[in-house]
Coordinates of C-alpha atoms in Angstrom, one line a residue:
Chain A
M1 CA -15.2 -69.8 -44.1
S2 CA -13.9 -67.1 -41.9
T3 CA -13.0 -69.5 -39.2
T4 CA -10.1 -71.0 -41.2
M5 CA -7.1 -70.8 -38.9
N6 CA -4.3 -68.3 -39.3
T7 CA -4.6 -66.9 -42.8
D8 CA -1.7 -65.0 -44.1
T9 CA -3.1 -61.8 -42.5
N10 CA -1.5 -62.6 -39.3
S11 CA 1.8 -63.8 -40.6
Q12 CA 3.0 -60.2 -41.5
T13 CA 3.0 -59.3 -37.8
I14 CA 6.1 -61.2 -36.8
V15 CA 6.2 -60.4 -33.1
T16 CA 7.4 -62.9 -30.6
K17 CA 6.6 -61.0 -27.4
G18 CA 3.3 -60.2 -25.9
A19 CA 1.5 -63.6 -26.2
I20 CA -1.3 -63.8 -23.6
R21 CA -2.7 -67.2 -22.6
I22 CA -5.8 -67.2 -20.5
E23 CA -6.5 -70.7 -19.2
D24 CA -9.7 -71.7 -17.6
V25 CA -10.1 -68.5 -15.7
V26 CA -13.1 -68.1 -13.3
K27 CA -13.9 -65.0 -11.4
V28 CA -16.6 -65.0 -8.7
Y29 CA -17.4 -61.7 -7.0
D30 CA -18.2 -62.0 -3.3
P31 CA -17.8 -65.8 -3.1
D32 CA -19.1 -66.0 0.4
G33 CA -22.1 -63.8 -0.1
A34 CA -23.9 -63.0 -3.3
A35 CA -21.5 -65.1 -5.4
V36 CA -21.8 -63.4 -8.7
M37 CA -20.0 -65.3 -11.4
A38 CA -18.5 -62.7 -13.8
V39 CA -16.1 -65.0 -15.8
D40 CA -16.9 -68.7 -16.3
H41 CA -14.1 -71.1 -17.3
C42 CA -12.7 -68.8 -19.9
S43 CA -9.8 -69.8 -22.1
I44 CA -8.3 -67.5 -24.7
D45 CA -5.0 -67.8 -26.5
I46 CA -3.7 -64.6 -28.1
P47 CA -0.5 -64.7 -30.1
G48 CA 2.0 -61.9 -29.8
G49 CA 1.3 -58.9 -32.0
E50 CA -2.4 -59.7 -32.6
I51 CA -5.2 -57.2 -32.3
C52 CA -7.7 -59.3 -30.4
M53 CA -11.2 -57.8 -30.1
I54 CA -13.3 -58.9 -27.2
V55 CA -16.9 -58.3 -28.1
G56 CA -19.8 -58.6 -25.8
P57 CA -22.8 -56.9 -24.3
S58 CA -22.1 -54.3 -21.6
G59 CA -21.7 -55.7 -18.1
C60 CA -20.9 -59.2 -19.3
G61 CA -17.6 -59.4 -17.5
K62 CA -15.2 -58.4 -20.2
T63 CA -13.7 -55.7 -18.1
T64 CA -13.2 -58.2 -15.3
L65 CA -11.0 -60.2 -17.6
L66 CA -9.0 -57.0 -18.5
N67 CA -8.6 -56.0 -14.9
A68 CA -7.3 -59.5 -14.1
I69 CA -4.6 -59.2 -16.8
A70 CA -3.7 -55.7 -15.7
G71 CA -3.5 -56.8 -12.1
F72 CA -6.2 -54.5 -10.7
H73 CA -7.9 -57.4 -9.1
G74 CA -7.4 -61.1 -8.7
I75 CA -9.1 -64.2 -10.2
T76 CA -10.9 -67.0 -8.4
S77 CA -9.2 -69.9 -10.3
G78 CA -7.4 -70.5 -13.5
E79 CA -4.1 -69.1 -14.8
I80 CA -3.1 -66.2 -17.0
Y81 CA 0.3 -66.2 -18.7
L82 CA 2.2 -63.5 -20.5
D83 CA 4.9 -65.0 -22.8
N84 CA 4.7 -68.3 -20.8
E85 CA 5.4 -66.5 -17.6
L86 CA 2.7 -66.8 -15.0
L87 CA 0.9 -63.5 -14.3
C88 CA -1.7 -64.9 -12.0
G89 CA -2.7 -68.4 -11.0
P90 CA -2.6 -70.8 -8.1
G91 CA -0.5 -69.3 -5.3
K92 CA -0.7 -65.7 -6.7
M93 CA -4.3 -64.9 -7.6
Q94 CA -3.6 -61.3 -8.4
A95 CA -1.1 -60.1 -10.9
E96 CA 1.3 -57.3 -10.1
P97 CA 0.5 -54.2 -12.3
G98 CA 3.4 -53.4 -14.5
S99 CA 4.5 -51.4 -17.4
D100 CA 4.6 -54.4 -19.8
R101 CA 0.8 -54.3 -19.8
I102 CA -0.7 -50.8 -20.0
V103 CA -4.4 -50.0 -19.9
V104 CA -6.1 -47.3 -21.9
F105 CA -9.1 -46.5 -19.8
Q106 CA -12.7 -46.2 -20.7
N107 CA -13.0 -42.6 -19.8
G108 CA -9.4 -41.7 -20.3
A109 CA -6.9 -41.4 -17.5
L110 CA -4.5 -38.7 -18.6
F111 CA -3.6 -36.7 -15.5
P112 CA -5.5 -33.4 -16.1
W113 CA -3.0 -31.5 -13.9
K114 CA -0.1 -32.4 -16.1
S115 CA 0.5 -31.1 -19.6
N116 CA 0.3 -33.6 -22.4
L117 CA 4.1 -33.8 -22.6
E118 CA 4.4 -34.3 -18.8
N119 CA 1.8 -37.1 -19.1
V120 CA 3.8 -38.7 -21.9
V121 CA 7.1 -38.7 -19.9
F122 CA 5.4 -39.9 -16.7
G123 CA 6.2 -43.6 -17.0
P124 CA 9.9 -43.3 -17.9
M125 CA 10.4 -40.5 -15.4
M126 CA 9.0 -42.6 -12.6
E127 CA 11.1 -45.5 -13.7
G128 CA 14.2 -43.2 -13.7
R129 CA 16.3 -45.4 -15.9
L130 CA 16.9 -42.8 -18.7
S131 CA 18.1 -39.3 -18.2
K132 CA 15.6 -36.5 -18.3
K133 CA 16.8 -35.3 -21.6
E134 CA 16.6 -38.7 -23.2
V135 CA 13.1 -39.1 -22.0
Y136 CA 11.9 -35.7 -23.2
D137 CA 13.6 -36.2 -26.6
K138 CA 11.9 -39.6 -27.0
A139 CA 8.6 -38.2 -25.9
L140 CA 8.7 -35.2 -28.4
K141 CA 9.6 -37.6 -31.2
M142 CA 6.9 -40.0 -30.4
M143 CA 4.3 -37.2 -30.1
A144 CA 5.4 -35.8 -33.4
D145 CA 5.1 -39.3 -35.0
A146 CA 1.6 -39.6 -33.7
G147 CA 0.6 -36.2 -35.1
L148 CA 0.6 -34.5 -31.7
S149 CA 3.0 -31.7 -32.4
G150 CA 1.8 -28.4 -31.1
T151 CA -0.2 -29.9 -28.2
E152 CA 2.7 -30.7 -26.0
H153 CA 2.3 -27.9 -23.6
S154 CA -1.5 -27.8 -23.6
F155 CA -3.3 -29.5 -20.7
P156 CA -5.5 -32.6 -21.6
G157 CA -8.6 -30.6 -20.8
E158 CA -7.7 -28.1 -23.6
V159 CA -7.5 -30.5 -26.5
S160 CA -10.3 -32.6 -28.1
S161 CA -11.2 -36.0 -26.8
G162 CA -9.8 -37.6 -29.9
L163 CA -6.4 -36.0 -29.3
R164 CA -6.5 -36.9 -25.6
R165 CA -6.9 -40.6 -26.5
R166 CA -3.9 -40.4 -28.8
V167 CA -1.8 -38.8 -26.1
E168 CA -2.8 -41.6 -23.8
I169 CA -1.8 -44.2 -26.3
V170 CA 1.6 -42.5 -26.8
R171 CA 2.0 -42.3 -23.0
A172 CA 1.5 -46.1 -22.9
L173 CA 3.9 -46.8 -25.8
M174 CA 6.7 -44.7 -24.1
L175 CA 7.4 -47.7 -21.9
D176 CA 7.6 -50.2 -24.8
P177 CA 4.8 -52.4 -23.4
K178 CA 4.2 -55.9 -24.7
V179 CA 0.5 -55.6 -24.4
L180 CA -1.9 -52.7 -24.7
L181 CA -5.2 -53.3 -22.9
F182 CA -8.1 -51.1 -24.2
D183 CA -11.2 -50.9 -22.2
E184 CA -13.8 -49.5 -24.6
P185 CA -11.7 -46.4 -25.1
Y186 CA -13.8 -44.9 -27.9
R187 CA -17.3 -45.4 -26.5
A188 CA -17.7 -41.8 -25.5
L189 CA -16.6 -40.4 -28.9
D190 CA -18.9 -39.4 -31.8
S191 CA -18.8 -41.6 -34.8
L192 CA -16.7 -39.2 -36.9
T193 CA -14.0 -38.8 -34.3
K194 CA -14.2 -42.5 -33.8
S195 CA -13.3 -43.3 -37.4
V196 CA -10.4 -40.9 -37.3
M197 CA -9.2 -42.6 -34.1
H198 CA -9.5 -46.1 -35.6
E199 CA -7.2 -45.1 -38.4
A200 CA -4.8 -43.4 -36.0
L201 CA -4.7 -46.4 -33.8
L202 CA -3.9 -48.7 -36.7
D203 CA -1.2 -46.2 -37.8
I204 CA 0.4 -46.4 -34.4
Y205 CA 0.0 -50.1 -34.3
Y206 CA 1.8 -50.6 -37.6
K207 CA 4.8 -48.6 -36.2
N208 CA 4.9 -50.3 -32.8
K209 CA 3.9 -53.9 -33.0
V210 CA 2.3 -54.8 -29.7
T211 CA -0.4 -57.2 -28.7
I212 CA -3.7 -55.4 -28.4
F213 CA -6.4 -56.7 -26.2
F214 CA -9.4 -54.5 -27.1
I215 CA -12.7 -54.6 -25.4
T216 CA -15.7 -53.2 -27.3
H217 CA -19.4 -53.7 -27.9
D218 CA -19.2 -52.0 -31.3
L219 CA -19.1 -54.7 -33.9
E220 CA -18.1 -52.4 -36.8
E221 CA -15.1 -51.2 -34.7
A222 CA -14.2 -54.7 -33.8
I223 CA -14.1 -56.0 -37.4
F224 CA -12.4 -52.9 -38.7
L225 CA -9.5 -53.1 -36.2
G226 CA -9.1 -56.7 -35.3
H227 CA -7.3 -59.7 -36.5
R228 CA -9.8 -61.8 -34.6
L229 CA -13.0 -61.2 -32.8
I230 CA -13.9 -63.2 -29.7
I231 CA -17.6 -62.8 -29.1
M232 CA -18.4 -63.3 -25.4
S233 CA -21.6 -64.7 -23.9
S234 CA -23.5 -62.5 -21.6
R235 CA -22.7 -62.9 -17.9
P236 CA -21.0 -65.1 -16.9
C237 CA -18.5 -64.3 -19.6
K238 CA -17.0 -67.0 -21.7
P239 CA -16.0 -67.1 -25.4
K240 CA -19.0 -68.1 -27.5
K241 CA -17.7 -67.6 -31.0
I242 CA -14.4 -66.7 -32.6
V243 CA -14.4 -64.8 -35.9
E244 CA -11.2 -64.6 -37.9
V245 CA -11.1 -61.3 -39.8
D246 CA -9.3 -62.2 -43.1
I247 CA -9.1 -58.7 -44.5
P248 CA -5.4 -58.0 -44.9
H249 CA -3.7 -55.3 -42.9
P250 CA -2.8 -52.4 -43.4
R251 CA -6.4 -51.4 -43.6
D252 CA -8.1 -48.0 -44.2
Y253 CA -11.6 -46.8 -44.2
S254 CA -12.4 -48.3 -47.6
V255 CA -12.6 -51.6 -45.9
L256 CA -15.9 -50.7 -44.3
T257 CA -17.7 -50.8 -47.7
S258 CA -16.0 -54.0 -48.9
P259 CA -18.3 -57.0 -49.4
R260 CA -16.1 -59.2 -47.2
F261 CA -16.6 -56.7 -44.3
R262 CA -20.4 -56.9 -44.8
E263 CA -20.2 -60.7 -44.8
L264 CA -18.3 -60.8 -41.5
M265 CA -20.6 -58.2 -40.1
E266 CA -23.6 -60.4 -40.9
E267 CA -21.9 -63.5 -39.5
A268 CA -21.0 -61.8 -36.2
K269 CA -24.2 -59.8 -35.8
G270 CA -26.5 -62.8 -35.3
V271 CA -24.4 -64.1 -32.3
V272 CA -24.0 -60.7 -30.8
N273 CA -27.6 -59.8 -31.0
E274 CA -28.6 -63.1 -29.4
E275 CA -26.3 -62.4 -26.5
A276 CA -27.4 -58.8 -26.1
K277 CA -31.0 -59.9 -26.0
K278 CA -30.1 -62.5 -23.3
A279 CA -28.3 -59.8 -21.3
F280 CA -31.1 -57.4 -21.7
E281 CA -33.6 -60.0 -20.5
A282 CA -31.4 -60.8 -17.5
G283 CA -31.7 -57.2 -16.5
E284 CA -28.2 -56.1 -17.3
K285 CA -27.9 -52.6 -18.5
E286 CA -27.6 -52.2 -22.2
G287 CA -25.1 -49.8 -23.5
Chain B
M1 CA -16.6 -16.7 -28.8
S2 CA -14.1 -19.4 -29.5
T3 CA -11.4 -16.9 -30.3
T4 CA -11.8 -15.1 -27.0
S5 CA -11.7 -18.4 -25.1
L6 CA -8.5 -19.3 -26.9
K7 CA -7.0 -16.0 -26.0
A8 CA -7.9 -16.4 -22.4
S9 CA -6.4 -19.9 -22.3
E10 CA -3.1 -18.7 -23.6
M11 CA -2.6 -15.9 -21.2
T12 CA -1.1 -16.2 -17.7
G13 CA -0.5 -14.0 -14.7
T14 CA -1.1 -10.3 -14.9
A15 CA -2.3 -10.3 -18.5
L16 CA -4.9 -12.8 -17.5
T17 CA -6.0 -10.7 -14.5
M18 CA -6.2 -7.5 -16.6
Y19 CA -8.2 -9.4 -19.3
R20 CA -10.6 -10.7 -16.7
I21 CA -11.1 -7.2 -15.2
S22 CA -11.8 -5.7 -18.6
T23 CA -14.4 -8.3 -19.6
W24 CA -15.9 -7.9 -16.1
L25 CA -16.3 -4.2 -16.6
K26 CA -17.9 -4.8 -20.0
S27 CA -20.5 -7.3 -18.5
P28 CA -23.6 -6.1 -16.6
K29 CA -22.2 -7.7 -13.4
P30 CA -20.5 -4.6 -11.8
Y31 CA -23.5 -2.4 -12.4
L32 CA -26.0 -4.8 -11.0
M33 CA -23.7 -5.1 -8.0
L34 CA -23.7 -1.3 -7.5
I35 CA -27.5 -1.2 -7.8
G36 CA -27.7 -4.0 -5.1
V37 CA -25.4 -2.2 -2.7
G38 CA -27.2 1.1 -3.3
F39 CA -30.5 -0.5 -2.6
I40 CA -29.4 -1.7 0.9
L41 CA -27.8 1.6 1.7
A42 CA -31.0 3.4 0.7
I43 CA -33.1 1.2 2.9
W44 CA -30.8 1.8 5.8
Y45 CA -30.9 5.5 5.3
L46 CA -34.7 5.7 4.8
F47 CA -35.6 3.3 7.7
V48 CA -33.3 4.9 10.3
E49 CA -32.9 8.5 9.4
V50 CA -35.9 9.6 7.3
W51 CA -38.8 7.5 8.5
Q52 CA -37.3 6.6 11.9
L53 CA -39.3 3.4 12.0
P54 CA -40.0 1.8 15.4
R55 CA -37.1 -0.4 16.5
F56 CA -34.8 1.4 14.1
E57 CA -34.7 4.8 15.9
D58 CA -31.7 3.8 18.1
M59 CA -29.7 2.4 15.3
P60 CA -26.7 4.4 14.0
G61 CA -27.8 6.1 10.7
L62 CA -26.0 6.0 7.4
T63 CA -24.8 9.6 7.4
E64 CA -23.8 9.4 11.1
V65 CA -21.6 6.4 10.4
V66 CA -20.1 7.8 7.2
I67 CA -19.3 11.1 9.0
E68 CA -17.7 9.3 11.9
Y69 CA -15.8 6.9 9.6
F70 CA -14.1 9.8 7.7
N71 CA -13.8 12.2 10.6
P72 CA -10.2 13.3 11.4
D73 CA -11.4 13.9 15.0
P74 CA -13.9 11.1 15.6
I75 CA -16.5 11.7 18.3
Y76 CA -16.4 8.1 19.5
G77 CA -12.6 7.7 19.0
L78 CA -12.3 5.5 15.9
S79 CA -12.1 6.5 12.3
I80 CA -9.7 5.9 9.3
Y81 CA -7.6 8.8 10.7
T82 CA -6.9 7.2 14.1
P83 CA -3.9 4.9 14.4
E84 CA -5.9 2.6 16.7
Y85 CA -8.1 1.6 13.8
Y86 CA -5.1 0.1 12.0
T87 CA -3.8 -1.5 15.2
H88 CA -7.0 -3.4 15.6
I89 CA -7.0 -4.5 11.9
G90 CA -3.3 -5.5 12.1
I91 CA -3.8 -7.5 15.3
S92 CA -6.9 -9.3 13.8
L93 CA -5.0 -10.0 10.6
R94 CA -2.0 -11.4 12.5
R95 CA -4.2 -13.7 14.5
I96 CA -5.9 -14.9 11.2
A97 CA -2.5 -15.4 9.6
Y98 CA -1.2 -17.5 12.5
A99 CA -4.3 -19.6 12.7
F100 CA -4.8 -20.1 9.0
F101 CA -1.2 -21.0 8.5
L102 CA -1.2 -23.6 11.3
A103 CA -4.6 -25.0 10.1
T104 CA -3.3 -25.4 6.6
V105 CA 0.1 -26.8 7.5
L106 CA -1.5 -29.4 9.8
G107 CA -4.8 -29.9 8.1
V108 CA -3.7 -30.6 4.6
P109 CA -1.3 -33.4 5.4
L110 CA -3.7 -34.9 7.9
G111 CA -6.5 -34.8 5.3
L112 CA -4.2 -36.4 2.7
F113 CA -3.3 -39.2 4.9
L114 CA -6.9 -39.7 6.1
G115 CA -8.0 -40.1 2.5
W116 CA -4.9 -42.2 1.4
S117 CA -4.6 -44.8 4.1
R118 CA -7.6 -46.8 5.2
K119 CA -6.0 -47.9 8.4
F120 CA -5.1 -44.3 9.4
H121 CA -8.6 -43.3 8.5
E122 CA -10.2 -45.9 10.7
F123 CA -7.9 -44.9 13.5
I124 CA -8.3 -41.1 13.5
F125 CA -11.5 -40.3 11.7
P126 CA -14.1 -41.3 14.4
L127 CA -12.3 -39.1 16.9
F128 CA -12.2 -36.3 14.3
E129 CA -15.9 -36.7 13.6
L130 CA -16.7 -36.5 17.4
L131 CA -14.8 -33.3 17.9
R132 CA -15.9 -31.6 14.7
P133 CA -19.5 -30.9 15.5
I134 CA -18.6 -29.2 18.8
P135 CA -19.4 -25.5 18.1
I136 CA -16.3 -23.2 18.4
L137 CA -18.0 -21.1 21.1
A138 CA -18.2 -24.2 23.3
W139 CA -14.4 -24.4 23.2
V140 CA -14.1 -20.8 24.6
P141 CA -13.9 -21.7 28.4
L142 CA -11.5 -24.6 27.8
A143 CA -9.4 -22.4 25.5
I144 CA -9.1 -19.8 28.2
I145 CA -8.2 -22.4 30.8
M146 CA -5.7 -24.2 28.6
F147 CA -3.8 -21.2 27.3
S148 CA -2.4 -18.3 29.2
G149 CA -2.8 -14.6 28.2
S150 CA -5.4 -13.3 25.8
E151 CA -3.6 -14.0 22.5
T152 CA -3.2 -17.8 22.4
P153 CA -6.8 -18.7 23.3
V154 CA -8.1 -16.5 20.4
I155 CA -5.6 -18.0 18.0
F156 CA -6.5 -21.5 19.2
L157 CA -10.2 -20.9 18.6
T158 CA -9.6 -19.5 15.2
F159 CA -7.3 -22.3 14.3
L160 CA -9.7 -25.0 15.4
A161 CA -12.5 -24.0 13.1
S162 CA -10.1 -23.6 10.1
F163 CA -8.4 -26.9 10.8
F164 CA -11.6 -29.0 10.7
A165 CA -12.7 -27.4 7.4
T166 CA -9.3 -27.8 5.7
T167 CA -8.8 -31.4 6.9
L168 CA -12.3 -32.6 6.0
N169 CA -12.2 -31.1 2.5
T170 CA -8.7 -32.4 1.8
M171 CA -9.8 -35.9 2.8
L172 CA -12.9 -35.6 0.5
G173 CA -10.6 -34.4 -2.2
V174 CA -8.4 -37.6 -2.0
Q175 CA -11.5 -39.8 -1.9
S176 CA -13.0 -38.0 -5.0
I177 CA -10.0 -39.0 -7.2
D178 CA -11.1 -41.3 -10.0
E179 CA -9.6 -44.8 -9.4
S180 CA -8.5 -44.8 -13.1
Y181 CA -5.8 -42.2 -12.2
T182 CA -4.2 -44.3 -9.5
R183 CA -4.5 -47.4 -11.6
A184 CA -2.9 -45.6 -14.6
A185 CA -0.1 -44.5 -12.4
R186 CA 0.5 -48.0 -11.2
C187 CA 0.4 -49.3 -14.7
L188 CA 3.0 -46.8 -15.7
G189 CA 5.3 -48.1 -13.0
A190 CA 4.8 -45.5 -10.3
N191 CA 5.4 -46.8 -6.7
G192 CA 3.3 -45.8 -3.7
W193 CA 5.1 -42.6 -2.9
Q194 CA 5.3 -41.5 -6.5
T195 CA 1.6 -42.1 -6.9
F196 CA 0.9 -40.0 -3.7
R197 CA 3.1 -37.2 -5.0
H198 CA 2.0 -37.1 -8.6
V199 CA -1.6 -38.2 -8.4
I200 CA -3.1 -37.9 -4.9
V201 CA -1.8 -34.4 -4.0
P202 CA -2.5 -32.7 -7.3
G203 CA -5.8 -34.6 -7.7
A204 CA -7.0 -33.4 -4.4
M205 CA -5.9 -29.8 -5.0
P206 CA -9.3 -28.4 -6.2
Y207 CA -11.0 -29.7 -3.0
I208 CA -8.1 -28.5 -0.9
F209 CA -8.6 -25.0 -2.1
T210 CA -12.3 -25.2 -1.7
G211 CA -11.5 -26.2 1.9
L212 CA -9.1 -23.3 2.3
Q213 CA -11.9 -20.9 1.1
I214 CA -14.2 -22.2 3.7
S215 CA -11.4 -22.3 6.2
I216 CA -10.6 -18.6 5.8
G217 CA -14.3 -17.8 6.2
V218 CA -14.8 -19.7 9.4
A219 CA -11.5 -18.3 10.7
W220 CA -13.0 -14.8 10.7
F221 CA -16.1 -16.1 12.3
S222 CA -14.4 -17.7 15.2
L223 CA -11.8 -15.0 15.5
V224 CA -14.6 -12.4 16.2
A225 CA -16.2 -14.8 18.6
G226 CA -12.9 -15.3 20.4
E227 CA -12.0 -11.6 20.4
M228 CA -15.4 -10.7 21.9
V229 CA -14.9 -13.1 24.8
S230 CA -11.2 -12.7 25.6
G231 CA -9.5 -10.2 23.4
Q232 CA -7.9 -6.9 24.2
F233 CA -7.5 -5.7 20.7
G234 CA -8.9 -6.7 17.3
L235 CA -12.1 -6.0 15.4
G236 CA -14.3 -8.3 17.4
Y237 CA -13.1 -6.5 20.5
V238 CA -13.9 -3.1 18.9
I239 CA -17.5 -4.2 18.1
N240 CA -18.1 -5.7 21.6
T241 CA -16.6 -2.7 23.4
A242 CA -18.5 -0.2 21.3
Y243 CA -21.7 -2.0 22.3
T244 CA -21.0 -1.9 26.0
M245 CA -19.8 1.7 25.8
V246 CA -22.9 2.7 23.7
T247 CA -20.9 4.1 20.9
Y248 CA -23.0 2.7 18.2
P249 CA -21.4 4.1 15.0
T250 CA -18.2 2.4 15.9
I251 CA -20.0 -1.0 15.8
V252 CA -20.9 -0.4 12.2
I253 CA -17.4 0.8 11.4
G254 CA -16.0 -2.5 12.9
M255 CA -18.5 -4.6 10.9
I256 CA -17.8 -2.9 7.6
T257 CA -14.0 -3.3 8.2
L258 CA -14.6 -7.1 8.9
G259 CA -16.5 -7.4 5.6
V260 CA -13.8 -5.8 3.6
T261 CA -10.9 -7.6 5.2
G262 CA -12.7 -10.9 5.0
F263 CA -13.4 -10.4 1.3
V264 CA -9.8 -9.4 0.6
T265 CA -8.4 -12.5 2.4
S266 CA -10.7 -14.9 0.7
T267 CA -9.9 -13.4 -2.7
M268 CA -6.2 -13.9 -1.9
V269 CA -6.8 -17.6 -1.2
R270 CA -8.7 -17.9 -4.4
M271 CA -5.9 -16.3 -6.4
A272 CA -3.4 -18.5 -4.8
G273 CA -5.5 -21.5 -5.9
D274 CA -5.8 -20.2 -9.4
F275 CA -2.0 -19.7 -9.5
M276 CA -1.3 -23.3 -8.4
M277 CA -3.9 -24.9 -10.6
Q278 CA -3.4 -23.3 -14.0
W279 CA -4.7 -26.5 -15.6
R280 CA -8.0 -26.0 -13.9
V281 CA -8.3 -22.3 -14.7
R282 CA -7.6 -23.0 -18.4
E283 CA -10.1 -26.0 -18.5
L284 CA -12.8 -23.9 -16.8
A285 CA -12.1 -20.9 -19.1
L286 CA -12.8 -23.2 -22.1
G287 CA -15.9 -24.7 -20.5
D288 CA -17.4 -21.2 -20.0
N289 CA -17.4 -20.2 -23.6

């Protein structure tokens, strides 16, 4: 039932940019030696403006896929396109990192030596396209919109981890990226902070429609946030099941107690557990 | 506790220093320190002057040293009233300043590039690792042959020890930077040079200052070694001369002076580090409470 294609949930996000097409991507680490296959003939098509949740056991190779899109390392074969432009593929196996695809890192990567405001202006200041005043005005406005007023001149180490994540997302949005890549950004947060962060993220998303490629192993988080779940098999990583989340956006925390949410949870849980068990038996670390 | 930590995190400069001094005086730390120092002085006094234990009877006693130290007309020629005392301190400090400055100016950039460029690392580092274990004292003859006069060899020896400590720590600092930071910088559109300036240099800063702390310490160490061998002034020279001239209280005066000047210089380095890394001071202030 939930796999019926494109329900009207997605149609309200009319975004034309930021479509990612992953075609038959293979990544083998150390091909001449140990030859560990991390990603196995993986194809995923993400329309622009979708929140796509990549779910799978830890160590299954999800991050490898994210790093390939971001351009941190290359792929062995296959192609990845952003809005029909080749990011990496034959002839250019590693994408060039760029401000159209910004990563929000697992442990957070705000520069601790710069104040929150200096972090937020970092991208545009490096780019040097806008004047300093324009950049700072924009940054102050975006921070205020994200509920970060008053923390501008604190250092990241002085604010809570939840606020830090929000600053990091605002820093990314300053460059108007097409895609935000999240690498399990909330795994270190306690569940209360997490729920606040989920609503904050959706809030930011409704204001700036971007494509979100979100890696997680938390099923509840995945269903709450995503338009679509792509459940990955354990290493080597390839899509095993796609779950369409037909709960309409905008969502808030009441969704978590809705019967539809429970149904989707049940549906996905079986597949995820099976993969986690497989990964565990294969000796991958569970996390 | 959370209110005091917030206060500490908002203050800067003098206010912060005053606040730290007042909390320090309220803690048991200064009193424990006084007891510790008093204990050592008591042992010294009892062993040498009261009980006159074997092997201790020739040592200068506590009262003898104190009287000599504060004597306007010192028996052995050196006290806080004699201008030579300050000449020696001044000359030692000047040598430290030259050596430390050179070691920092050359060592920090070298360390940054060693950590940043793999090719440069492979080219320079093996040579560096071959030279580094050579004890500073082993350089003394070469230093005297290489440089003329008595001043440059001493500065060279002092510089050498500092230089290795600074370079190595700076390099480790660059290598310790989490890859996420450089990746984030590239994602946000920074080019190589911008990444170096905004991520590598500030990211390595805590290690650089640890290196400078070690550097100032080993600078004093090798300075005294150098002055004992080839100096004509300076605190190492004072100690060595007092030994050969059998003016024992002066040895202790030289040693105490070295302790104090060494402590002051390394405090200055630490304060400079705190000044340049406010982010770290504030982060640590929060972590403590």
